[in-house]
N, CA, C and O atoms as a GROMACS GRO file, in nm:
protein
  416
    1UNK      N    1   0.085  -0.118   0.000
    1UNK     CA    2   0.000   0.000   0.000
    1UNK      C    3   0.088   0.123   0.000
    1UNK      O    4   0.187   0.136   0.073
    2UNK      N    5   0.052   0.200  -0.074
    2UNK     CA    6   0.128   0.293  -0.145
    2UNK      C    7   0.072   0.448  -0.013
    2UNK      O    8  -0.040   0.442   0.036
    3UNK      N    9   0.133   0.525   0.010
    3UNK     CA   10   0.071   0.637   0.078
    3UNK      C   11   0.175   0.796   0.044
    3UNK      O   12   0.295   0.816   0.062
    4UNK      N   13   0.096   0.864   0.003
    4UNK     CA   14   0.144   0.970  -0.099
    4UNK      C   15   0.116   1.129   0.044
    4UNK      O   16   0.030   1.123   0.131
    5UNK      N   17   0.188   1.219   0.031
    5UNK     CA   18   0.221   1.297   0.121
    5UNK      C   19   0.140   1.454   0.018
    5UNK      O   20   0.140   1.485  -0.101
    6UNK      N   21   0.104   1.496   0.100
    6UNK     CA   22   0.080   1.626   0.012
    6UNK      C   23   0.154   1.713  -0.083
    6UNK      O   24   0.115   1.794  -0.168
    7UNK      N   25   0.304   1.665  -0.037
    7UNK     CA   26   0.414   1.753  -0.081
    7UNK      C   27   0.446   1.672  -0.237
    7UNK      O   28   0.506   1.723  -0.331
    8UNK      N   29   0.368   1.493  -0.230
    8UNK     CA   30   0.397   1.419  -0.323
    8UNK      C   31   0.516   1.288  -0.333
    8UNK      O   32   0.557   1.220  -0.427
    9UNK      N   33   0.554   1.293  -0.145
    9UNK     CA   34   0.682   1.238  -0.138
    9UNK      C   35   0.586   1.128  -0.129
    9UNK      O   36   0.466   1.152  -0.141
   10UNK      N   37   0.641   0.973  -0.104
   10UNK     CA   38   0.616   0.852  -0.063
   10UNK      C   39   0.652   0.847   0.080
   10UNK      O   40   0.750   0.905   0.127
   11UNK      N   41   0.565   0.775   0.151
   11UNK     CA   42   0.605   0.744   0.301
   11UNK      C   43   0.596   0.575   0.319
   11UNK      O   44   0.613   0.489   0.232
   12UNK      N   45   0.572   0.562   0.422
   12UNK     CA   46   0.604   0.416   0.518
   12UNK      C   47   0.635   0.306   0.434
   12UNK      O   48   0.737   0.338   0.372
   13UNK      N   49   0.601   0.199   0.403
   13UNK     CA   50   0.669   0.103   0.376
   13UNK      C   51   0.774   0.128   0.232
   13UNK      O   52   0.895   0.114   0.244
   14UNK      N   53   0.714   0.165   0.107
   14UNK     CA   54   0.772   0.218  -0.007
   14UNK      C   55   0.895   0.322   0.006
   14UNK      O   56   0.970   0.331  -0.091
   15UNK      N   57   0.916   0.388   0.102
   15UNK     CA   58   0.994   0.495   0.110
   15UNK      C   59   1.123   0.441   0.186
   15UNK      O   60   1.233   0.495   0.173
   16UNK      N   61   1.093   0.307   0.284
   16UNK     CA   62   1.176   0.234   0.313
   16UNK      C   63   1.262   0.168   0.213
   16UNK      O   64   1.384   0.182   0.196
   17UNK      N   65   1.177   0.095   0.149
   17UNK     CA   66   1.259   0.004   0.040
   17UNK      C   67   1.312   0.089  -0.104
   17UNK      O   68   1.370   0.031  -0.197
   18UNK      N   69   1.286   0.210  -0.103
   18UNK     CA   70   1.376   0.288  -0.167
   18UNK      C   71   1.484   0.268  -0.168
   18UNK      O   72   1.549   0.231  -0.266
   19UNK      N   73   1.545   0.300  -0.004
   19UNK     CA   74   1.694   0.305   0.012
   19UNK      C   75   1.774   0.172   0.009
   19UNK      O   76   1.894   0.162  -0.019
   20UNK      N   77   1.661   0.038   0.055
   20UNK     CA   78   1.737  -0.093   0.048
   20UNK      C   79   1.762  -0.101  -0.120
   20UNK      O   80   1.872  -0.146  -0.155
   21UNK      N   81   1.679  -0.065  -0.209
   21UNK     CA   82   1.692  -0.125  -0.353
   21UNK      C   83   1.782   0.002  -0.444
   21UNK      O   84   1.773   0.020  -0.566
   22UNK      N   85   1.890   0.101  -0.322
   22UNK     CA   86   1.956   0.232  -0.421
   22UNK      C   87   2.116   0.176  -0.363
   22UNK      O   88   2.223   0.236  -0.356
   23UNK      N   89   2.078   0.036  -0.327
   23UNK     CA   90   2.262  -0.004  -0.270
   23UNK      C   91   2.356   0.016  -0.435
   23UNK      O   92   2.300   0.022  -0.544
   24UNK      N   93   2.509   0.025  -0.411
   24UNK     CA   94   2.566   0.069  -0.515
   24UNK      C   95   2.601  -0.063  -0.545
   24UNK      O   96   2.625  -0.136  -0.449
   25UNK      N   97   2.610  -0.123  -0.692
   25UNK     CA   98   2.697  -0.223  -0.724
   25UNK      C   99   2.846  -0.253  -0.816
   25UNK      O  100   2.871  -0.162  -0.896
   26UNK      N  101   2.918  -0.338  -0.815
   26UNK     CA  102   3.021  -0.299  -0.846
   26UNK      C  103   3.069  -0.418  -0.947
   26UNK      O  104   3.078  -0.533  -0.904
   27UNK      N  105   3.095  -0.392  -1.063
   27UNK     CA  106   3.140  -0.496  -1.161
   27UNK      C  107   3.253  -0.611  -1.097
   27UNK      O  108   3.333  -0.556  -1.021
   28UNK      N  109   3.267  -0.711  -1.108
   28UNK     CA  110   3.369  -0.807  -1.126
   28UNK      C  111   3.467  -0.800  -1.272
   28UNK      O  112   3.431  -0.755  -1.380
   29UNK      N  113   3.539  -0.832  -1.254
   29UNK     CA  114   3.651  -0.826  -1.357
   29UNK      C  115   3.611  -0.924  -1.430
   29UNK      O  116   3.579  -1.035  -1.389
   30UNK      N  117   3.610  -0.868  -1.596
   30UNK     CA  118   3.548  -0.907  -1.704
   30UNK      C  119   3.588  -1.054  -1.724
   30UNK      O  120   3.710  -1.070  -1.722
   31UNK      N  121   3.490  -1.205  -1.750
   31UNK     CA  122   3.560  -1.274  -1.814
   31UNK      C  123   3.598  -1.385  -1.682
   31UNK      O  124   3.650  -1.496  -1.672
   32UNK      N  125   3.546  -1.292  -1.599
   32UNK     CA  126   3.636  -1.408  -1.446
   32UNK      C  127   3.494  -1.474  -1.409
   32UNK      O  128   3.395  -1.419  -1.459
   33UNK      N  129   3.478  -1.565  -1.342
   33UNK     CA  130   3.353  -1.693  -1.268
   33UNK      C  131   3.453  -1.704  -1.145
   33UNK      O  132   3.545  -1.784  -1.129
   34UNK      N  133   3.394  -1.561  -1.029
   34UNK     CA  134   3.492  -1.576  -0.899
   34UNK      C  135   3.428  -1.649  -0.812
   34UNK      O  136   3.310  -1.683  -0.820
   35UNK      N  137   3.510  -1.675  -0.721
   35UNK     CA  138   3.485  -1.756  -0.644
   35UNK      C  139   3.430  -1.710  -0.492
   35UNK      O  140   3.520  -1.675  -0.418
   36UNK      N  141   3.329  -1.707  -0.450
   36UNK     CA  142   3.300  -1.686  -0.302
   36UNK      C  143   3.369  -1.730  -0.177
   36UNK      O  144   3.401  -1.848  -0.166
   37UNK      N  145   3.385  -1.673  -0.113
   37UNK     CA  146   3.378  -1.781  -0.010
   37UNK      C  147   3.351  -1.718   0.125
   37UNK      O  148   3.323  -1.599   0.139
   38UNK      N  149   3.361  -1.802   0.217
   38UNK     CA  150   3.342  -1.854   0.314
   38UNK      C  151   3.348  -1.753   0.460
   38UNK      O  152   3.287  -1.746   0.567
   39UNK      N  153   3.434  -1.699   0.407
   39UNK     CA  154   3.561  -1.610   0.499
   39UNK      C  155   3.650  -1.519   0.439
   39UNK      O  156   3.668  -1.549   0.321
   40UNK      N  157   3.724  -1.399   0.481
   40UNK     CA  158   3.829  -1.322   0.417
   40UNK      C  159   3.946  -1.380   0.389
   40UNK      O  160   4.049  -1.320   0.421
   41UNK      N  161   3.952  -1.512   0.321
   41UNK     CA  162   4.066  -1.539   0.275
   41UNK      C  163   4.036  -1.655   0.189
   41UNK      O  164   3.924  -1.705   0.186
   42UNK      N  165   4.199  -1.724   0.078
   42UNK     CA  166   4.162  -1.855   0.052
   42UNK      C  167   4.152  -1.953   0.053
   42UNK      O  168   4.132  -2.036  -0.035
   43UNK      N  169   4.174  -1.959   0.219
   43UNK     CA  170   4.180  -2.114   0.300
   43UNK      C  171   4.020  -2.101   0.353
   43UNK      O  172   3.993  -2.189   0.435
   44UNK      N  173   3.905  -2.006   0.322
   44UNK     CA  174   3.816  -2.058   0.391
   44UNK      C  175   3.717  -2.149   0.258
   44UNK      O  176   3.768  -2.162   0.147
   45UNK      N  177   3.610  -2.193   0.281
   45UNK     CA  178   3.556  -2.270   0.175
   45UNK      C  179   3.495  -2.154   0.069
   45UNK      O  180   3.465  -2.036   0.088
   46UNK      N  181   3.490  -2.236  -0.046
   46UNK     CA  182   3.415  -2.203  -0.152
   46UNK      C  183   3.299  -2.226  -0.148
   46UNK      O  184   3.265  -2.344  -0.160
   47UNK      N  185   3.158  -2.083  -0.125
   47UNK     CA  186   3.047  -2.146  -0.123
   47UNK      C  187   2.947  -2.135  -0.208
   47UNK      O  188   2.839  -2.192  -0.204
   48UNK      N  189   3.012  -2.015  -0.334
   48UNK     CA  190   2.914  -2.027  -0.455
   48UNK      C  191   3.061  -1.942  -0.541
   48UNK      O  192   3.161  -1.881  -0.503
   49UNK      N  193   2.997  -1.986  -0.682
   49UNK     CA  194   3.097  -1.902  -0.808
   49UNK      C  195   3.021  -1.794  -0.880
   49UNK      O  196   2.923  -1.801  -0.955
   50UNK      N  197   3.082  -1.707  -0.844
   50UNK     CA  198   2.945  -1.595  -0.932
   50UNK      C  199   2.999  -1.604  -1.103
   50UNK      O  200   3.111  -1.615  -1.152
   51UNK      N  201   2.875  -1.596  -1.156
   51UNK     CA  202   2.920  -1.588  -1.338
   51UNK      C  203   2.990  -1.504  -1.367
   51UNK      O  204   3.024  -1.417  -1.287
   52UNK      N  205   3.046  -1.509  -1.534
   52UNK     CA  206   3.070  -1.391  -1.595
   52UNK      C  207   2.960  -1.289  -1.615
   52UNK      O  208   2.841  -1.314  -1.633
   53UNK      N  209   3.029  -1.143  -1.608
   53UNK     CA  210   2.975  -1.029  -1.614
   53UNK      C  211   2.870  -0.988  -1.480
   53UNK      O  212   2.794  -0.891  -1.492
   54UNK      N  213   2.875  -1.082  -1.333
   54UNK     CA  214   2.801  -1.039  -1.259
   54UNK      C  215   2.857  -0.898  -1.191
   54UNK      O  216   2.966  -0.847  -1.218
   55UNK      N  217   2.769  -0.849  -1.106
   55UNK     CA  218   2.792  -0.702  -0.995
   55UNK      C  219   2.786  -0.786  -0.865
   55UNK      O  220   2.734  -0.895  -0.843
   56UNK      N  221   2.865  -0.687  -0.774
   56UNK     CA  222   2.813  -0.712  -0.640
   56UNK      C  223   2.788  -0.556  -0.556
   56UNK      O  224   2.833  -0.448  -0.597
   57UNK      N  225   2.709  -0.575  -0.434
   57UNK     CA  226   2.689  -0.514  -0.329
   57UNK      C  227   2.807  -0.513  -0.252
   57UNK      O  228   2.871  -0.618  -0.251
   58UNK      N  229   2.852  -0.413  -0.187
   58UNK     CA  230   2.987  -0.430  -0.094
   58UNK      C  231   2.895  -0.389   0.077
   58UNK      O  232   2.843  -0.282   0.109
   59UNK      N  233   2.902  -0.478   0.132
   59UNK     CA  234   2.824  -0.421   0.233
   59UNK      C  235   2.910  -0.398   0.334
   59UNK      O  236   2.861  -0.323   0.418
   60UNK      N  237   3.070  -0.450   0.370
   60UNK     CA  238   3.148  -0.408   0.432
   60UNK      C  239   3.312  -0.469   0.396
   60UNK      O  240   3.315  -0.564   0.318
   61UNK      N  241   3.430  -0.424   0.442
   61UNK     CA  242   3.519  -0.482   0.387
   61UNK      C  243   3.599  -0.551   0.482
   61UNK      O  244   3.533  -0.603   0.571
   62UNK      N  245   3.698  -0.563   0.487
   62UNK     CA  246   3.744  -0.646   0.644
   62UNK      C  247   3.934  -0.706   0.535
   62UNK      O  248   3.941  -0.762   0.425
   63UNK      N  249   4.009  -0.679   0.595
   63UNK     CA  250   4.200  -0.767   0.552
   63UNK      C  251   4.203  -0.887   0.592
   63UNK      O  252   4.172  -0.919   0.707
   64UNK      N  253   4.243  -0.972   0.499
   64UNK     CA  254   4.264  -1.137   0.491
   64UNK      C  255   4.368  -1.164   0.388
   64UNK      O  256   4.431  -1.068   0.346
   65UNK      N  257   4.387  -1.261   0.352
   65UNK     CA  258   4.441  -1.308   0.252
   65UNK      C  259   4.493  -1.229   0.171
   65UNK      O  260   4.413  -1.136   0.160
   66UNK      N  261   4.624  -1.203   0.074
   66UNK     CA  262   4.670  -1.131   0.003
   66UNK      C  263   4.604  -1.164  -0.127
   66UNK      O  264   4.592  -1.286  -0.135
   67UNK      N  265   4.547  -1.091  -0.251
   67UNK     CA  266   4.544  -1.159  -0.394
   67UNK      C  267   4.581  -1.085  -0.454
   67UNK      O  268   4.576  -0.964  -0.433
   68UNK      N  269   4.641  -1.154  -0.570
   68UNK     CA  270   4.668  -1.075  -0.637
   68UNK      C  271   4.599  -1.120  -0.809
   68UNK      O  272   4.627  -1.212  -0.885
   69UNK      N  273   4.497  -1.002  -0.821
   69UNK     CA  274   4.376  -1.028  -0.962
   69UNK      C  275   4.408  -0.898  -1.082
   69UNK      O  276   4.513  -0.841  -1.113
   70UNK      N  277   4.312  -0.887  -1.114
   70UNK     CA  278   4.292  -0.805  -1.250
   70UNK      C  279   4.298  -0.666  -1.209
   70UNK      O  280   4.334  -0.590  -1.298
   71UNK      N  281   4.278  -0.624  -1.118
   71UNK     CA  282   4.268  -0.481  -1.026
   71UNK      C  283   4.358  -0.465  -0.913
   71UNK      O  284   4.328  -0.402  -0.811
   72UNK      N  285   4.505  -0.544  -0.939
   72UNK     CA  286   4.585  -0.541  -0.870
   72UNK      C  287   4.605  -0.659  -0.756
   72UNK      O  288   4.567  -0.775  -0.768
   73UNK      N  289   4.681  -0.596  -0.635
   73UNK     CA  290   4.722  -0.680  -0.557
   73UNK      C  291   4.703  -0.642  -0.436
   73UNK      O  292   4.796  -0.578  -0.388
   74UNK      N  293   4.559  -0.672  -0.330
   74UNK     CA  294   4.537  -0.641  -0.217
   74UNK      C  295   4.487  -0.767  -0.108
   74UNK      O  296   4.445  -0.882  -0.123
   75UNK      N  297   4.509  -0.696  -0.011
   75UNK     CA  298   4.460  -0.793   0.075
   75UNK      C  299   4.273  -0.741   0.176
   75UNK      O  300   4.222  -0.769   0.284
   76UNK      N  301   4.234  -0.653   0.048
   76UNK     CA  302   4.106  -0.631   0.141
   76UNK      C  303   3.997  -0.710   0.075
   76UNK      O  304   3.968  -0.693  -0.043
   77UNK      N  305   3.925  -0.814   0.167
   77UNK     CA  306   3.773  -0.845   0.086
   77UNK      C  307   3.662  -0.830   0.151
   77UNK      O  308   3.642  -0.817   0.272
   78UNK      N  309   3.556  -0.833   0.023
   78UNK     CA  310   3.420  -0.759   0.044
   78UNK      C  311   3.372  -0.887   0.081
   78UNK      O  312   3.408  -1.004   0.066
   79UNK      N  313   3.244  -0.806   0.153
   79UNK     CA  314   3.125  -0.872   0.202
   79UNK      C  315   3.043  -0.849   0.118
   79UNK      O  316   3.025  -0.733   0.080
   80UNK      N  317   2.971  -0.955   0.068
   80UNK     CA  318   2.887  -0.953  -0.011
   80UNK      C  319   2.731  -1.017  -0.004
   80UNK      O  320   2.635  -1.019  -0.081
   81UNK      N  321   2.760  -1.069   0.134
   81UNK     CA  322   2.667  -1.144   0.184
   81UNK      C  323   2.666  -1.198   0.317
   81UNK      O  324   2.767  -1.180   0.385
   82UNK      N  325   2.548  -1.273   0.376
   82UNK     CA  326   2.598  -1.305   0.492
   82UNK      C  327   2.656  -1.433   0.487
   82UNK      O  328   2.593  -1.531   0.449
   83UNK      N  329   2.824  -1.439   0.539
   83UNK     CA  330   2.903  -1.561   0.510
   83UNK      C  331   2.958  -1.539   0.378
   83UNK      O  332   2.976  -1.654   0.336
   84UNK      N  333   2.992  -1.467   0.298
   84UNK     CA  334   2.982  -1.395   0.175
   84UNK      C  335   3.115  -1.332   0.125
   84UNK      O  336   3.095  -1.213   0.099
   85UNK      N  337   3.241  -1.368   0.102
   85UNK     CA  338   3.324  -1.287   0.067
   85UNK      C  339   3.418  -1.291  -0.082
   85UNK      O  340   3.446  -1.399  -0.135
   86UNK      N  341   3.453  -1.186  -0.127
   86UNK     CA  342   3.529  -1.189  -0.261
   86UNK      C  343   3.656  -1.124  -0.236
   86UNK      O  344   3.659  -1.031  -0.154
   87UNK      N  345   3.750  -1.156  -0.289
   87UNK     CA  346   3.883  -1.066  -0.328
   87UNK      C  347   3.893  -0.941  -0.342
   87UNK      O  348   4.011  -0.962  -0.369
   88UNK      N  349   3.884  -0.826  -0.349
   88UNK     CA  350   3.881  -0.716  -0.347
   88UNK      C  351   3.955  -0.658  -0.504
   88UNK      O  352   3.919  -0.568  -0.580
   89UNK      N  353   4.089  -0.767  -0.509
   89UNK     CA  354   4.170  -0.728  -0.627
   89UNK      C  355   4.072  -0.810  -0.768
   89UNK      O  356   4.128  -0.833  -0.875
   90UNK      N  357   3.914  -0.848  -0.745
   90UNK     CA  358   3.830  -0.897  -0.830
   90UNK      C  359   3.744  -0.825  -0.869
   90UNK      O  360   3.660  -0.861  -0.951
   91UNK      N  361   3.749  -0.725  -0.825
   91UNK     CA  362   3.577  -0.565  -0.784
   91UNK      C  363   3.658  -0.479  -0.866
   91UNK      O  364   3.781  -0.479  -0.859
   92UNK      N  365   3.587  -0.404  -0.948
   92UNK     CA  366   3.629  -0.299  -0.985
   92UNK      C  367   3.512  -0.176  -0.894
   92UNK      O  368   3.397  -0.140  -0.920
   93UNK      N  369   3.595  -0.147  -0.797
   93UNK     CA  370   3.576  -0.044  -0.684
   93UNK      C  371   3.620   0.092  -0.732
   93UNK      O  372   3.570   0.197  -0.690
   94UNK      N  373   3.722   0.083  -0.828
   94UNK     CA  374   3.781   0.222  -0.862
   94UNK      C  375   3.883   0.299  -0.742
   94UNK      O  376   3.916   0.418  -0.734
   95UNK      N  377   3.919   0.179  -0.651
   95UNK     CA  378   4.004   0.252  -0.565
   95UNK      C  379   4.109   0.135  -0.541
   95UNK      O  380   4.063   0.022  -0.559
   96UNK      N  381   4.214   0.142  -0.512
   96UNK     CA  382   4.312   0.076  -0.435
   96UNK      C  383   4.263   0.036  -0.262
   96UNK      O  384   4.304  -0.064  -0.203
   97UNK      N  385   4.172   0.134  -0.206
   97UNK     CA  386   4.184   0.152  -0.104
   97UNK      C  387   4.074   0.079  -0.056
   97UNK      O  388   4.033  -0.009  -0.132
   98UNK      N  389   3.986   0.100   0.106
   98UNK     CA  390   3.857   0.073   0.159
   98UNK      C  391   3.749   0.155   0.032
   98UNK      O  392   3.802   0.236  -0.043
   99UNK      N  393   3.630   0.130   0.021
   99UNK     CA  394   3.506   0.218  -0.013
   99UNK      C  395   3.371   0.219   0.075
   99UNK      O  396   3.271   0.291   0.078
  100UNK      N  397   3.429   0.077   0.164
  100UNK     CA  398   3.325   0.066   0.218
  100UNK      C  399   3.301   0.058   0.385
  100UNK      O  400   3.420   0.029   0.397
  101UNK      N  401   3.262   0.058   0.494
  101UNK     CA  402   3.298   0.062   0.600
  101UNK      C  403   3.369  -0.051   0.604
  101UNK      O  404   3.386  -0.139   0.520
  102UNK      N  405   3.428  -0.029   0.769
  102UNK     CA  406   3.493  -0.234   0.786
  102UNK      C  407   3.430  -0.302   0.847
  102UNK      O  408   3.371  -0.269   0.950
  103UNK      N  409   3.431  -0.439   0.780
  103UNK     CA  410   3.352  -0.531   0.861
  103UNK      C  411   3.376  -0.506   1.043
  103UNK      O  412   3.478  -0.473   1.104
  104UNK      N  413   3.210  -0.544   1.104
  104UNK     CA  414   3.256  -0.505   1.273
  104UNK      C  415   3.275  -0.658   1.356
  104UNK      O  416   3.307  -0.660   1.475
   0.00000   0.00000   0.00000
């Protein structure tokens, strides 16, 4: 149920899920089927392979494992989920650096 404001804004439930469905996403490096896993590094398990040409959500970042991919050579990976992590040097983030808070 939709509820419209005089001013024309959207309120309660719709105005919520605005902001869940305006998360930013971020290409994977062209051509790659990366690998998930488990934990911030690559001793934890593999628990899904994302395809070619997918995006991800970065919902926080957290230092593990060194890699070295298509976007260089870092040791920060994203959260991408819950239990959820990728390489960082696999994201095209457009930074060398954090973008996203750190994992808590």
């Amino acid at each position: 149920m939709s509820v419209e404001h005089m001013d024309g804004t959207a309120g309660g439930i719709e105005a919520q899920a605005l902001t869940t469905t305006s998360l930013r996403t971020y290409a994977i490096a062209p051509g790659v089927r990366l690998n998930v896993r488990s934990g911030p590094g690559t001793n934890y398990t593999i628990v899904r392979v994302l395809p070619e040409g997918s995006r991800v959500v970065i919902y926080c970042q957290t230092p593990g494992t060194t890699v070295t991919g298509p976007y260089g050579t870092s040791n920060i990976w994203d959260n991408i989920g819950n239990g959820e992590f990728v390489s960082d040097a696999y994201v095209n983030t457009g930074s060398d650096g954090y973008v996203a808070s750190r994992c808590g």
